[in-house]
Short mmCIF file of C-alpha atoms in Angstrom, two decimals:
data_model
loop_
_atom_site.label_atom_id
_atom_site.label_comp_id
_atom_site.label_asym_id
_atom_site.label_seq_id
_atom_site.Cartn_x
_atom_site.Cartn_y
_atom_site.Cartn_z
CA MET D 1 44.51 -1.64 -296.86
CA PRO D 2 45.10 1.21 -294.46
CA ALA D 3 46.79 -0.38 -291.72
CA THR D 4 45.47 -0.56 -288.75
CA HIS D 5 48.32 0.22 -285.71
CA LYS D 6 47.16 -1.62 -282.68
CA SER D 7 48.37 0.60 -279.99
CA PRO D 8 50.22 -1.85 -277.59
CA LYS D 9 48.94 -3.35 -274.77
CA ARG D 10 49.37 -1.86 -271.57
CA GLY D 11 50.18 -4.36 -268.50
CA LYS D 12 47.29 -5.22 -266.17
CA GLN D 13 47.97 -3.64 -263.02
CA ARG D 14 47.84 -5.47 -260.10
CA ASP D 15 45.26 -4.91 -257.13
CA GLY D 16 46.40 -5.13 -254.35
CA SER D 17 43.57 -6.04 -252.78
CA VAL D 18 43.78 -9.08 -254.19
CA ALA D 19 47.68 -9.78 -254.27
CA ALA D 20 46.84 -9.40 -250.78
CA LEU D 21 45.00 -12.87 -250.56
CA PHE D 22 47.38 -14.52 -252.33
CA SER D 23 50.67 -13.42 -250.54
CA ALA D 24 53.01 -15.40 -248.09
CA LYS D 25 52.00 -14.14 -244.93
CA ARG D 26 54.73 -14.27 -242.89
CA PRO D 27 53.73 -15.49 -239.34
CA ALA D 28 52.22 -13.71 -236.72
CA ALA D 29 53.52 -13.29 -232.97
CA SER D 30 50.90 -15.17 -230.82
CA GLN D 31 50.15 -15.59 -227.17
CA ASP D 32 51.19 -18.68 -226.36
CA GLY D 33 55.18 -18.81 -226.29
CA GLY D 34 55.05 -19.80 -229.76
CA ARG D 35 53.59 -23.21 -229.35
CA SER D 36 50.95 -23.05 -232.12
CA SER D 37 53.94 -22.10 -234.36
CA SER D 38 56.09 -25.09 -233.69
CA ARG D 39 52.59 -27.47 -234.12
CA HIS D 40 52.28 -26.21 -237.26
CA LYS D 41 56.03 -25.86 -238.37
CA THR D 42 57.13 -27.27 -242.39
CA PRO D 43 58.46 -30.91 -241.47
CA VAL D 44 62.42 -30.93 -242.86
CA SER D 45 63.40 -32.20 -246.07
CA GLU D 46 65.91 -34.47 -245.20
CA ASP D 47 67.70 -32.61 -247.84
CA GLU D 48 67.83 -29.67 -244.73
CA MET D 49 69.22 -32.26 -242.24
CA SER D 50 72.37 -33.27 -244.21
CA ASP D 51 73.03 -29.54 -245.27
CA GLY D 52 73.81 -28.85 -240.93
CA ASN D 53 70.40 -28.44 -239.49
CA PRO D 54 70.35 -26.12 -236.46
CA ALA D 55 68.28 -29.04 -233.89
CA GLU D 56 70.83 -31.57 -234.71
CA ALA D 57 72.86 -29.00 -233.14
CA ASP D 58 71.56 -27.99 -230.30
CA THR D 59 71.18 -31.82 -229.35
CA THR D 60 74.08 -32.48 -229.51
CA SER D 61 75.41 -29.47 -227.72
CA ILE D 62 73.35 -30.01 -225.12
CA LEU D 63 74.15 -33.89 -225.12
CA THR D 64 77.12 -32.47 -224.81
CA HIS D 65 77.01 -30.40 -221.58
CA MET D 66 75.19 -33.04 -220.18
CA ARG D 67 78.23 -35.47 -220.13
CA GLU D 68 80.15 -32.86 -218.98
CA MET D 69 78.19 -32.24 -215.85
CA ARG D 70 77.61 -35.69 -215.32
CA THR D 71 81.50 -36.16 -215.48
CA TYR D 72 81.78 -32.72 -213.07
CA LEU D 73 78.89 -33.89 -209.98
CA ALA D 74 80.61 -36.94 -210.20
CA GLY D 75 83.85 -35.71 -209.46
CA GLU D 76 82.38 -33.53 -206.52
CA ILE D 77 80.88 -35.75 -205.03
CA ASP D 78 83.57 -38.08 -204.51
CA ARG D 79 85.76 -34.71 -203.27
CA SER D 80 83.17 -34.15 -201.04
CA THR D 81 82.60 -37.75 -200.04
CA LYS D 82 85.97 -38.24 -199.11
CA ILE D 83 85.75 -34.48 -197.45
CA MET D 84 83.22 -35.80 -195.08
CA GLN D 85 84.58 -38.89 -194.41
CA ALA D 86 87.22 -37.48 -193.05
CA ASP D 87 85.48 -34.90 -191.13
CA LEU D 88 84.48 -37.71 -189.38
CA MET D 89 86.79 -39.92 -188.41
CA ALA D 90 88.52 -36.64 -187.14
CA LEU D 91 85.60 -36.38 -185.30
CA GLY D 92 85.51 -40.02 -184.16
CA THR D 93 89.14 -39.42 -182.70
CA ARG D 94 88.03 -36.63 -180.70
CA THR D 95 84.35 -38.48 -179.44
CA ALA D 96 86.53 -41.14 -179.06
CA ALA D 97 89.30 -38.73 -176.97
CA LEU D 98 86.70 -37.42 -174.85
CA GLU D 99 84.88 -40.28 -173.99
CA THR D 100 88.49 -41.84 -172.62
CA ARG D 101 88.51 -38.21 -170.63
CA VAL D 102 85.89 -38.20 -168.99
CA ASP D 103 85.88 -41.89 -168.05
CA ASP D 104 89.19 -40.95 -165.92
CA MET D 105 86.95 -38.10 -164.36
CA ALA D 106 84.53 -40.51 -163.56
CA ASP D 107 86.48 -43.21 -161.89
CA ALA D 108 88.52 -40.07 -159.90
CA HIS D 109 85.11 -38.27 -159.06
CA ASN D 110 83.86 -42.28 -157.32
CA VAL D 111 87.36 -41.99 -155.65
CA VAL D 112 86.60 -38.82 -154.36
CA VAL D 113 82.57 -39.72 -153.40
CA ASP D 114 84.57 -43.33 -151.74
CA GLY D 115 86.28 -41.30 -149.57
CA THR D 116 84.11 -39.37 -148.61
CA ASN D 117 81.13 -41.20 -148.12
CA MET D 118 83.35 -42.92 -145.73
CA LEU D 119 84.51 -40.17 -143.82
CA LEU D 120 79.75 -39.20 -143.43
CA ARG D 121 80.46 -42.13 -142.03
CA ARG D 122 82.94 -41.97 -139.95
CA VAL D 123 82.49 -38.88 -138.43
CA GLU D 124 78.48 -39.82 -137.70
CA ASP D 125 79.68 -42.68 -135.43
CA ILE D 126 82.23 -40.35 -134.33
CA GLU D 127 79.16 -37.65 -133.59
CA ILE D 128 77.14 -41.46 -132.02
CA GLN D 129 80.11 -42.44 -130.11
CA MET D 130 80.48 -39.16 -128.67
CA GLU D 131 76.83 -38.26 -127.47
CA ASP D 132 76.64 -41.15 -125.84
CA LEU D 133 80.11 -40.44 -123.74
CA SER D 134 78.69 -37.11 -123.25
CA ASN D 135 75.24 -38.26 -121.78
CA ARG D 136 77.52 -41.02 -119.98
CA THR D 137 79.35 -38.89 -118.18
CA ARG D 138 76.03 -36.98 -117.28
CA ARG D 139 74.42 -40.65 -115.88
CA ASN D 140 74.34 -39.37 -111.85
CA ASN D 141 73.18 -35.61 -112.65
CA LEU D 142 69.39 -34.68 -112.69
CA ARG D 143 67.38 -31.99 -113.63
CA ILE D 144 65.90 -30.12 -111.66
CA ARG D 145 62.95 -27.66 -112.91
CA GLY D 146 60.63 -24.76 -111.45
CA LEU D 147 62.92 -24.02 -107.84
CA PRO D 148 62.44 -20.34 -107.62
CA GLU D 149 65.47 -17.91 -107.89
CA GLY D 150 67.50 -17.31 -104.96
CA ALA D 151 65.41 -19.98 -102.94
CA GLY D 152 66.07 -20.84 -99.25
CA GLU D 153 68.15 -20.02 -97.16
CA GLY D 154 71.10 -22.70 -97.00
CA SER D 155 73.18 -23.81 -99.59
CA LEU D 156 71.25 -24.44 -102.82
CA ALA D 157 72.53 -28.59 -101.54
CA ASP D 158 71.08 -28.38 -98.92
CA LEU D 159 67.71 -27.34 -100.57
CA VAL D 160 68.01 -30.20 -102.84
CA ARG D 161 68.50 -32.85 -100.21
CA ASP D 162 65.66 -31.68 -98.17
CA LEU D 163 63.25 -31.42 -101.25
CA LEU D 164 64.31 -35.01 -102.54
CA ARG D 165 64.81 -36.72 -99.09
CA PRO D 166 60.83 -37.79 -99.49
CA LEU D 167 61.47 -39.23 -103.09
CA ALA D 168 63.98 -41.82 -100.50
CA PRO D 169 63.33 -41.24 -97.04
CA ASP D 170 64.84 -44.78 -96.12
CA LEU D 171 68.36 -43.84 -98.13
CA PRO D 172 70.55 -43.18 -95.53
CA ASP D 173 73.29 -39.90 -95.29
CA GLN D 174 75.76 -41.23 -96.97
CA ALA D 175 73.47 -41.73 -100.19
CA TRP D 176 72.74 -38.52 -100.27
CA ILE D 177 76.58 -37.74 -101.20
CA LEU D 178 76.12 -34.58 -103.44
CA ASP D 179 79.44 -33.85 -106.27
CA ARG D 180 78.19 -30.45 -106.51
CA ALA D 181 74.59 -28.78 -107.58
CA HIS D 182 74.55 -25.44 -109.48
CA ARG D 183 72.32 -23.87 -111.52
CA ALA D 184 71.93 -24.19 -115.54
CA LEU D 185 75.23 -21.87 -117.14
CA ARG D 186 73.08 -19.45 -118.74
CA ALA D 187 72.33 -15.66 -118.06
CA ARG D 188 69.88 -15.28 -114.98
CA ARG D 189 66.16 -14.33 -116.46
CA ALA D 190 63.64 -11.91 -114.89
CA GLU D 191 61.60 -12.02 -112.71
CA ASP D 192 58.16 -13.08 -114.18
CA GLU D 193 60.29 -15.60 -116.79
CA ARG D 194 61.17 -19.01 -116.40
CA PRO D 195 63.55 -19.71 -113.81
CA ARG D 196 66.99 -22.08 -114.40
CA ASP D 197 66.70 -25.41 -113.68
CA VAL D 198 69.09 -26.93 -111.07
CA ILE D 199 71.70 -29.40 -112.13
CA VAL D 200 72.44 -31.67 -109.97
CA ARG D 201 74.60 -34.29 -109.53
CA PHE D 202 74.74 -37.66 -106.95
CA LEU D 203 78.44 -40.00 -106.12
CA HIS D 204 76.14 -42.38 -106.30
CA TYR D 205 74.38 -43.79 -109.45
CA SER D 206 71.71 -45.33 -108.11
CA THR D 207 70.38 -42.76 -105.53
CA LYS D 208 69.68 -41.04 -108.70
CA GLU D 209 67.78 -44.11 -110.20
CA LEU D 210 65.08 -43.82 -107.48
CA ILE D 211 64.48 -40.66 -106.75
CA LEU D 212 63.50 -40.87 -110.55
CA ARG D 213 61.11 -43.68 -110.32
CA ASN D 214 59.64 -43.28 -107.40
CA ASN D 215 58.59 -39.61 -109.04
CA ARG D 216 56.90 -40.85 -111.41
CA GLY D 217 54.08 -42.08 -109.02
CA ALA D 218 54.64 -38.61 -106.65
CA SER D 219 55.11 -35.28 -107.36
CA ILE D 220 56.91 -32.50 -104.96
CA SER D 221 56.35 -28.98 -104.87
CA TYR D 222 57.81 -25.93 -103.21
CA GLU D 223 56.02 -23.81 -101.34
CA GLY D 224 53.16 -24.16 -104.11
CA THR D 225 55.07 -24.39 -106.93
CA PRO D 226 55.45 -27.57 -108.71
CA ILE D 227 59.01 -28.93 -109.36
CA LEU D 228 59.56 -31.66 -112.11
CA LEU D 229 63.08 -33.66 -112.24
CA PHE D 230 64.86 -35.00 -115.25
CA GLN D 231 67.47 -36.39 -116.23
CA ASP D 232 70.20 -34.11 -117.20
CA LEU D 233 70.93 -35.01 -121.36
CA THR D 234 73.16 -33.12 -124.01
CA PRO D 235 71.74 -30.49 -125.85
CA ILE D 236 71.92 -32.04 -129.36
CA THR D 237 70.02 -35.03 -126.97
CA LEU D 238 67.46 -32.64 -125.79
CA GLN D 239 67.34 -30.85 -128.57
CA ARG D 240 66.02 -34.89 -130.61
CA ARG D 241 63.39 -35.37 -128.12
CA ARG D 242 62.17 -32.19 -128.99
CA GLU D 243 61.07 -32.96 -132.18
CA TRP D 244 59.47 -35.99 -130.19
CA LYS D 245 56.69 -34.11 -127.58
CA PRO D 246 53.98 -34.74 -130.14
CA VAL D 247 54.39 -37.91 -129.32
CA ALA D 248 54.97 -37.84 -125.55
CA ASP D 249 51.82 -35.88 -125.36
CA LEU D 250 49.48 -38.53 -127.00
CA LEU D 251 50.79 -41.06 -124.94
CA ARG D 252 50.34 -38.35 -122.01
CA ASN D 253 46.50 -37.67 -122.28
CA HIS D 254 45.78 -41.09 -122.84
CA LYS D 255 47.80 -41.35 -119.26
CA ILE D 256 50.17 -43.95 -120.58
CA GLN D 257 53.28 -44.25 -118.01
CA PHE D 258 56.12 -43.97 -121.29
CA ALA D 259 60.13 -43.56 -120.92
CA TRP D 260 63.16 -41.94 -122.64
CA GLY D 261 65.44 -44.29 -124.13
CA HIS D 262 68.71 -43.88 -125.93
CA PRO D 263 69.67 -42.85 -128.35
CA LEU D 264 66.05 -41.18 -129.15
CA LYS D 265 63.14 -44.17 -128.90
CA ILE D 266 60.41 -44.31 -126.43
CA LEU D 267 59.27 -46.67 -124.51
CA ALA D 268 55.27 -46.95 -124.00
CA PHE D 269 54.45 -50.10 -120.27
CA LEU D 270 50.30 -51.14 -120.91
CA ASP D 271 49.53 -54.48 -119.53
CA GLY D 272 52.86 -55.12 -118.46
CA ARG D 273 54.40 -55.15 -121.59
CA THR D 274 57.23 -52.41 -122.99
CA HIS D 275 56.47 -51.52 -126.44
CA VAL D 276 59.52 -49.61 -128.34
CA LEU D 277 59.12 -46.86 -130.82
CA GLN D 278 62.70 -45.98 -132.64
CA PRO D 279 63.34 -43.12 -135.58
CA ARG D 280 62.35 -44.90 -139.32
CA MET D 281 59.98 -47.67 -137.82
CA ASP D 282 56.57 -47.80 -138.42
CA PRO D 283 54.26 -45.65 -135.67
CA SER D 284 50.86 -46.71 -136.78
CA ARG D 285 51.77 -50.38 -135.24
CA PHE D 286 52.89 -48.82 -132.32
CA PHE D 287 49.57 -47.24 -132.26
CA LYS D 288 48.19 -50.19 -132.57
CA ALA D 289 49.08 -52.13 -129.89
CA LEU D 290 49.25 -49.57 -126.92
CA GLY D 291 45.46 -49.10 -128.63
CA ILE D 292 45.48 -45.52 -129.97
CA THR D 293 44.48 -43.86 -133.29
CA PRO D 294 46.86 -41.00 -133.39
CA PRO D 295 44.90 -37.94 -135.44
CA GLY D 296 46.60 -37.84 -139.17
CA ARG D 297 48.80 -35.59 -138.95
CA LEU D 298 51.13 -36.80 -136.65
CA ARG D 299 54.37 -37.64 -137.95
CA THR D 300 57.13 -38.93 -135.77
CA PRO D 301 60.08 -36.75 -137.51
CA GLU D 302 63.47 -38.37 -138.17
CA PRO D 303 66.49 -37.73 -135.35
CA THR D 304 68.50 -34.19 -136.15
CA SER D 305 72.17 -34.68 -137.66
CA TYR D 306 74.69 -32.75 -139.04
CA ILE D 307 75.76 -34.44 -142.23
CA PRO D 308 73.46 -35.03 -145.23
CA ALA D 309 70.65 -37.23 -144.74
CA THR D 310 72.07 -38.97 -148.56
CA PHE D 311 75.23 -39.59 -148.98
CA LEU D 312 77.31 -38.58 -152.48
CA GLN D 313 76.14 -40.46 -155.91
CA ARG D 314 78.81 -42.15 -157.98
CA MET D 315 78.97 -41.32 -161.94
CA GLU D 316 78.87 -44.78 -163.37
CA ASN D 317 80.70 -45.48 -166.95
CA ARG D 318 77.54 -45.34 -169.08
CA TRP D 319 79.51 -45.48 -172.31
CA TRP D 320 80.89 -48.67 -171.25
CA GLN D 321 77.08 -50.26 -170.73
CA CYS D 322 75.31 -48.99 -172.84
CA ALA D 323 78.56 -50.22 -175.90
CA GLN D 324 78.16 -53.69 -174.30
CA SER D 325 73.96 -53.02 -174.38
CA LEU D 326 72.28 -50.46 -176.52
CA TRP D 327 69.69 -50.66 -175.79
CA THR D 328 69.17 -49.99 -172.39
CA CYS D 329 70.66 -47.33 -172.69
CA PRO D 330 67.92 -44.36 -172.94
CA ASP D 331 70.61 -41.90 -174.40
CA LEU D 332 71.52 -44.06 -177.16
CA ARG D 333 68.17 -44.77 -178.23
#
């Protein structure tokens, strides 16, 4: 039987499409940052972990770095705390020195303020005394207002005697002795303006007072020109009384007799009683006693002075006060 020769078997050719289905696929990159791959990671066996797993090495390295970071941060915090403590101590020392200097300056300021206020009071007292002395030297003086310039043919003294004699006709000739009679010491005005006042000094004070008293209920004139008589006063006193003119006009409008007191007050006479108005007094009581209703805009001005109305203020030791009572100090709340 003839031998039959079998052809050798050819290896089966693998179908690429089939092999692709059963071959291991490499993980594709996902869009979730690798979270899905880590979620499906194959568990690591104990042998692989014992052989030095990279994850364990990373954990050990991270823990080591954290310990080093903790030690470093603790050292930095301690160093920064010591620096801050040193700065605070230096700042406290400087603040204490500044407080001491401020206290010294406040004490020196208070010494100057006390001395200045004392001098201001003394100056005010001296001004009042000088004004009083100046007015006392004018007690015998009489100021005549309204007498025309160049009036009379003789001397000014003779004209004044003839003008005032009707006010006190019973006085003897010796009572009419005048020390001087002259116009106010200022430049002469034009003829159409008010004439200068005439200042007359009587030898006897009683004569001047009698003339002023009798002139309150009478009137005198020269050739039809009204003549007014006043007590001669210093310019300062006149300026102060000028500020009280609204009060004087109100009394005149109500036909109430009044007189000026020294240094600055008004004496009103009504029904046999004398009512006084002085600076820093309540004017409503004065007008109520006289039965007058003053207008709302009427005010009694304060007397004019050459010194400040208020004295200098002292400085208090605020730090010492606040140290005693912290809650009462608004600056430290």
